[in-house]
Tab-separated table of C-alpha atoms in Angstrom:
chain	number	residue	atom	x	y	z
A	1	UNK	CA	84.105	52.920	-124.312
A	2	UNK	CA	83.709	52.758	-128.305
A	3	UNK	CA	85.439	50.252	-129.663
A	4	UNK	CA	85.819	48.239	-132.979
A	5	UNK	CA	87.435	45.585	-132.886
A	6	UNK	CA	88.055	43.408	-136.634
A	7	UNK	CA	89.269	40.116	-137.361
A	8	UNK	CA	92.386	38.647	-137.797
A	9	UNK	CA	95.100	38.940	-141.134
A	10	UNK	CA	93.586	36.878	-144.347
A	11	UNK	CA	95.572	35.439	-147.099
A	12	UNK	CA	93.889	34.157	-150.113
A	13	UNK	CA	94.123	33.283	-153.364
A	14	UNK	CA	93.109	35.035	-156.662
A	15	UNK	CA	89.760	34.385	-157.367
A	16	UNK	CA	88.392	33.326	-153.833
A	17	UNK	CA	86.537	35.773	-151.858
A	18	UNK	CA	87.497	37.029	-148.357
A	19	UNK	CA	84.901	38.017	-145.608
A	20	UNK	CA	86.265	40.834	-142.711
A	21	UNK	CA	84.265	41.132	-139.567
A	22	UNK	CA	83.687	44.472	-137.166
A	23	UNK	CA	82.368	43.721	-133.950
A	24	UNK	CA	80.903	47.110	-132.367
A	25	UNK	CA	80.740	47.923	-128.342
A	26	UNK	CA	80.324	50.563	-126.025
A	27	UNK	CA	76.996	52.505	-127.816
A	28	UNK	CA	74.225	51.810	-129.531
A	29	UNK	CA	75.203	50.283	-132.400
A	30	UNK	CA	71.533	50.984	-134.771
A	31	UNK	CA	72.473	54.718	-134.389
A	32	UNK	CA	75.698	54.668	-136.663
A	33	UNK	CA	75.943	53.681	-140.397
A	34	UNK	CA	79.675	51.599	-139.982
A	35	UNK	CA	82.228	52.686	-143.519
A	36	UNK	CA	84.367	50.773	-144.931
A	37	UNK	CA	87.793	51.700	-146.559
A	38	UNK	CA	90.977	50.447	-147.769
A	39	UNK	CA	94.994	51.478	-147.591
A	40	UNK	CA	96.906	49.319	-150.182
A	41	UNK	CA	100.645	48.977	-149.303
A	42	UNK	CA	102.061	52.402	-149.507
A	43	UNK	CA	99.004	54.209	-150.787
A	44	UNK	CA	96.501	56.482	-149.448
A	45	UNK	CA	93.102	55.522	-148.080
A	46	UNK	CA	90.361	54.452	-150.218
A	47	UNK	CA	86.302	54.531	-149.658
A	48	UNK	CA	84.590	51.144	-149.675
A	49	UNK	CA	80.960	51.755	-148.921
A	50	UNK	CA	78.772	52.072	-146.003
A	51	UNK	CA	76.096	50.168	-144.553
A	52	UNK	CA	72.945	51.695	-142.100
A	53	UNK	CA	72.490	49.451	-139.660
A	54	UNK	CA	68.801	50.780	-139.230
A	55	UNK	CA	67.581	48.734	-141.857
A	56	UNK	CA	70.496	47.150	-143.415
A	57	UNK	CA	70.333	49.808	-146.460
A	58	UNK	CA	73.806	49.924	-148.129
A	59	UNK	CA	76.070	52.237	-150.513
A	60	UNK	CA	78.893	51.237	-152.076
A	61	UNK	CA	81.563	53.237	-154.466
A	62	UNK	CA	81.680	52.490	-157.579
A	63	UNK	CA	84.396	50.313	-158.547
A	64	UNK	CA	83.417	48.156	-155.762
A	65	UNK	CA	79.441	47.504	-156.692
A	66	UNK	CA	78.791	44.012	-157.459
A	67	UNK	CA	81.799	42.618	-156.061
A	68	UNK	CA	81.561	43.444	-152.334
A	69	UNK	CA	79.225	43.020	-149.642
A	70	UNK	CA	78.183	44.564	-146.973
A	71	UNK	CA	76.129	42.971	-144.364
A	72	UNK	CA	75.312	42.871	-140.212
A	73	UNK	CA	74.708	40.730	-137.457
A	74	UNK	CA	72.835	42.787	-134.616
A	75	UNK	CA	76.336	44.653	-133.928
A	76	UNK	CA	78.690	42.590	-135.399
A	77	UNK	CA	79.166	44.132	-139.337
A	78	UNK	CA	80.716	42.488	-142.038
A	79	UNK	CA	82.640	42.821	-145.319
A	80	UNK	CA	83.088	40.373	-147.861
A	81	UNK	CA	84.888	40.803	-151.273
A	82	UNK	CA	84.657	38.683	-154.274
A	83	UNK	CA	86.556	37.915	-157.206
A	84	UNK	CA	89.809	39.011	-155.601
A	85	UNK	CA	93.207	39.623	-157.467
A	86	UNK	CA	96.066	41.005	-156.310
A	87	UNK	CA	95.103	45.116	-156.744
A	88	UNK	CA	92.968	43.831	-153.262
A	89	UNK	CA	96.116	43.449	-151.572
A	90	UNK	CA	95.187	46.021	-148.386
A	91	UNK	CA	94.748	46.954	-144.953
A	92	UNK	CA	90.795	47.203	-145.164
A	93	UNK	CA	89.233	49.535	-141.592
A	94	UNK	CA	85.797	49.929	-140.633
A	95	UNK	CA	84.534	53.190	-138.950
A	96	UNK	CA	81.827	54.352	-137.163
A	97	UNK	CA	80.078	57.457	-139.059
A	98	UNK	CA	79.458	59.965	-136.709
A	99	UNK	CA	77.941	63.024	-138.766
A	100	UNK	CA	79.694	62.242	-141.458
A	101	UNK	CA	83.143	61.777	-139.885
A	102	UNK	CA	84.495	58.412	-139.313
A	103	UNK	CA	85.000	59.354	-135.466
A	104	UNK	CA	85.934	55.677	-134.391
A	105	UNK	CA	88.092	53.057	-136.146
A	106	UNK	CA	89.031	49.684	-135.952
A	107	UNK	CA	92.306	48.088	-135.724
A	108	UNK	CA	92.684	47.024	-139.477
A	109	UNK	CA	92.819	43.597	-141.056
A	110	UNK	CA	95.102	42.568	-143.147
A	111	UNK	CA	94.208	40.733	-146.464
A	112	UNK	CA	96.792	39.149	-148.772
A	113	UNK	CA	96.179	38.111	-152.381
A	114	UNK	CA	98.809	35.616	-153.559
A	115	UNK	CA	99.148	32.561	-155.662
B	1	UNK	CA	86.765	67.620	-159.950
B	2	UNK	CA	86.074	64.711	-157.950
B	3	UNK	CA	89.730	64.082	-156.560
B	4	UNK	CA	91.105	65.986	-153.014
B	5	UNK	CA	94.747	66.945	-153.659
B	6	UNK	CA	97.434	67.172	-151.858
B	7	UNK	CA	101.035	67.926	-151.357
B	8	UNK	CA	102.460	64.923	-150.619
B	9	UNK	CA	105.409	65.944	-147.897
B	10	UNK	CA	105.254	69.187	-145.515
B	11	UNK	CA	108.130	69.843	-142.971
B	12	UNK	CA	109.346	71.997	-140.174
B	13	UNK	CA	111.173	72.179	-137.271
B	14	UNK	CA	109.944	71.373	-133.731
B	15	UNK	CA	107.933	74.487	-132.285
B	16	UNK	CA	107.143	75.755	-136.086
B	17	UNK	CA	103.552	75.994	-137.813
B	18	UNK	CA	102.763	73.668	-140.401
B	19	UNK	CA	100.235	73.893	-142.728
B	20	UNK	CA	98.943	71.479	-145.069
B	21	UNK	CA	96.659	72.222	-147.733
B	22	UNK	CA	93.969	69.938	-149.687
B	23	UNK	CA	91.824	71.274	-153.151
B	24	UNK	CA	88.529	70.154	-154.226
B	25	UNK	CA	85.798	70.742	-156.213
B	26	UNK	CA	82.314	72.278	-156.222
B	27	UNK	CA	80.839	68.599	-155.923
B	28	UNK	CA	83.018	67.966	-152.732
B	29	UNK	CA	84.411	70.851	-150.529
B	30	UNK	CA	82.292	73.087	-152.403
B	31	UNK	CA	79.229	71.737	-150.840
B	32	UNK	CA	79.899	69.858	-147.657
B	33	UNK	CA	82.390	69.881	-144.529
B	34	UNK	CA	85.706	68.680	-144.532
B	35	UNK	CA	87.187	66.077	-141.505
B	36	UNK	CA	90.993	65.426	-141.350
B	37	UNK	CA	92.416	62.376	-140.080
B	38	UNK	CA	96.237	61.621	-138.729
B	39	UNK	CA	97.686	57.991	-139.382
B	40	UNK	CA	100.460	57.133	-137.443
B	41	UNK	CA	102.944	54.643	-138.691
B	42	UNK	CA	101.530	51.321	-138.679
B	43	UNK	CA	97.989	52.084	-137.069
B	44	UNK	CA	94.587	52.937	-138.012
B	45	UNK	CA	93.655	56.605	-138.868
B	46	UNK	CA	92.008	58.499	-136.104
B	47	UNK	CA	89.458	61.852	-136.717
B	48	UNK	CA	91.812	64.933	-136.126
B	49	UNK	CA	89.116	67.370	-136.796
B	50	UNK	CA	85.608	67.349	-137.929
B	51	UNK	CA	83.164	69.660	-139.615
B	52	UNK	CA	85.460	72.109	-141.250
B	53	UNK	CA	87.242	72.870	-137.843
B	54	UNK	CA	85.711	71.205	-134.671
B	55	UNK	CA	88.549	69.419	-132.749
B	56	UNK	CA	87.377	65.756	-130.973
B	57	UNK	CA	87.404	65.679	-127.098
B	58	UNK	CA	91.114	65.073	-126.642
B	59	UNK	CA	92.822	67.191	-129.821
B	60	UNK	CA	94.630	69.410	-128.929
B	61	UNK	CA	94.646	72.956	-130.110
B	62	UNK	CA	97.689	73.090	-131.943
B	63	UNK	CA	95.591	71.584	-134.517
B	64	UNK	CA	93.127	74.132	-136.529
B	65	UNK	CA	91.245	73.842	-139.494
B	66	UNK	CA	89.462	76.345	-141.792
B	67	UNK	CA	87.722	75.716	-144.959
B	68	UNK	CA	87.053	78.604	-148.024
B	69	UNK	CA	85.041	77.347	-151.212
B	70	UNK	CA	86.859	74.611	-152.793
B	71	UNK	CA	89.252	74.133	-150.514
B	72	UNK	CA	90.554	73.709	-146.762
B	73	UNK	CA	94.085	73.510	-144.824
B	74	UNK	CA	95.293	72.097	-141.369
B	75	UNK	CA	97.632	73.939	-139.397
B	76	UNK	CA	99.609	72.479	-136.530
B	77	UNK	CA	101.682	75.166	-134.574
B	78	UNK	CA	103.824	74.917	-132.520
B	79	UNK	CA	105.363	71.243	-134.417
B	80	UNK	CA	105.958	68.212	-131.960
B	81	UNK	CA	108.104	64.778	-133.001
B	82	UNK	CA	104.945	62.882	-132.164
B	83	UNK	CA	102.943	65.030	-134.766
B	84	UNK	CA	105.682	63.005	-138.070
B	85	UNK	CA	102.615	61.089	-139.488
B	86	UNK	CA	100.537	60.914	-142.480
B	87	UNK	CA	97.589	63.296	-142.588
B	88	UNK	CA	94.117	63.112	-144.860
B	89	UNK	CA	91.156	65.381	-145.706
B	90	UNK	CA	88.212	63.718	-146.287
B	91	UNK	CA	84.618	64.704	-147.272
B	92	UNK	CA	81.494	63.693	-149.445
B	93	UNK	CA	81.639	63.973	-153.353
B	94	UNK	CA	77.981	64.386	-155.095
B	95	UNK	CA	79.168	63.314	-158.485
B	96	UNK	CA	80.976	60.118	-156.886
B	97	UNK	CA	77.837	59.949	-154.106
B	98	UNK	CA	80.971	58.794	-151.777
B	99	UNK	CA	83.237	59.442	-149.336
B	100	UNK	CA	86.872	60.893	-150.992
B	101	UNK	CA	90.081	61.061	-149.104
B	102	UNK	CA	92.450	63.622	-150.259
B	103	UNK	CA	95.641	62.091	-151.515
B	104	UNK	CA	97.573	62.193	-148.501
B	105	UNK	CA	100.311	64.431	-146.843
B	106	UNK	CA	103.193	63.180	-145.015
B	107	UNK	CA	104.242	65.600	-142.139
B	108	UNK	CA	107.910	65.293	-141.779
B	109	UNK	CA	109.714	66.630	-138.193
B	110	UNK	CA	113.067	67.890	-139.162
């Protein structure tokens, strides 16, 4: 079946950058851009960007260009985010994008920004 | 306007029809389809309905959907305790040339 499946809870400093893996399974992984998006602590969800794995072409929202990254390994996708402060305190998801619904999520990985 | 809005708390009794409502613009809802997502407590979101008011394999149809202009509701009839959750609309925005989740309503099972 689908699945993506992220990495583990991060805690990190202001400052240092944190890098969030999303390893795909179950279908062909070039078919599907993967989004990203955020839920800080009590608040609703929030767009990241997306990346097309056919190709490696990215998009990002605005308040996050030039301070996140989206990249891939064959089906293993990645998210890192620099310069973090504590506003990046968040459950961050990947999704597959499936017409333009996210029809398949990960689990969710917890980063922490603390001094 | 590029911000989805909406109310934050609906409630009802078990076996009632809820609807939950979520407003757009002309750059968001006004030009492309609408998904909806449920969040459980404590877990990831999962795709409730897609393109204005296709259910996934698996939804069932208590959940509908229906989309008019700049805007678009959920309705879940006949209200179960499992349905208490947090519920989003979600769709492209051409001025933001992103994704935008509607603020979020919280479904409340009396």
């Amino acid at each position: 079946q689908v699945q993506l499946v992220q990495s583990g809870a991060e805690v990190k400093k202001p400052g240092a950058s944190v890098k969030v893996s999303c390893k795909t399974s179950g279908y062909n992984f070039i078919g599907y851009h993967i989004n990203w998006a955020r839920q800080a602590p009590g608040q609703g969800l929030e767009w990241v960007g997306w990346i097309n794995p056919n190709g490696g072409g990215t998009n990002y929202a605005q308040k996050f260009q030039g301070r996140v990254a989206l990249t891939m390994d064959t089906s293993i996708f990645y998210m890192e985010v620099n310069r973090l402060t504590s506003d990046d305190t968040a459950v961050y998801y990947c999704g597959r994008d499936n017409n333009d619904a996210m029809d398949v999520w990960g689990q969710g990985t917890t980063v922490t920004v603390s001094s | 306007q590029s911000v989805l809005t909406q109310p934050p708390s609906a409630s009802g009794t078990p076996g009632q029809r809820v609807t939950v409502s979520c407003s757009g613009g002309s750059s968001n809802i006004g030009s492309y389809t609408v998904n909806w997502y449920r969040q459980l407590p404590g877990t990831a979101p999962k795709l409730l309905i897609y393109n204005n008011n296709q259910r996934p394999s698996g939804v069932p149809d208590r959940f509908s959907a229906s989309k008019s202009a700049t805007s678009a509701s959920l309705a879940i009839s006949g209200l179960q305790s499992e349905d208490e959750a947090d519920y989003y609309c979600s769709t492209w925005d051409d001025s933001l040339n992103g994704y935008l989740f509607g603020t979020g309503t919280k479904v409340n099972v009396l």
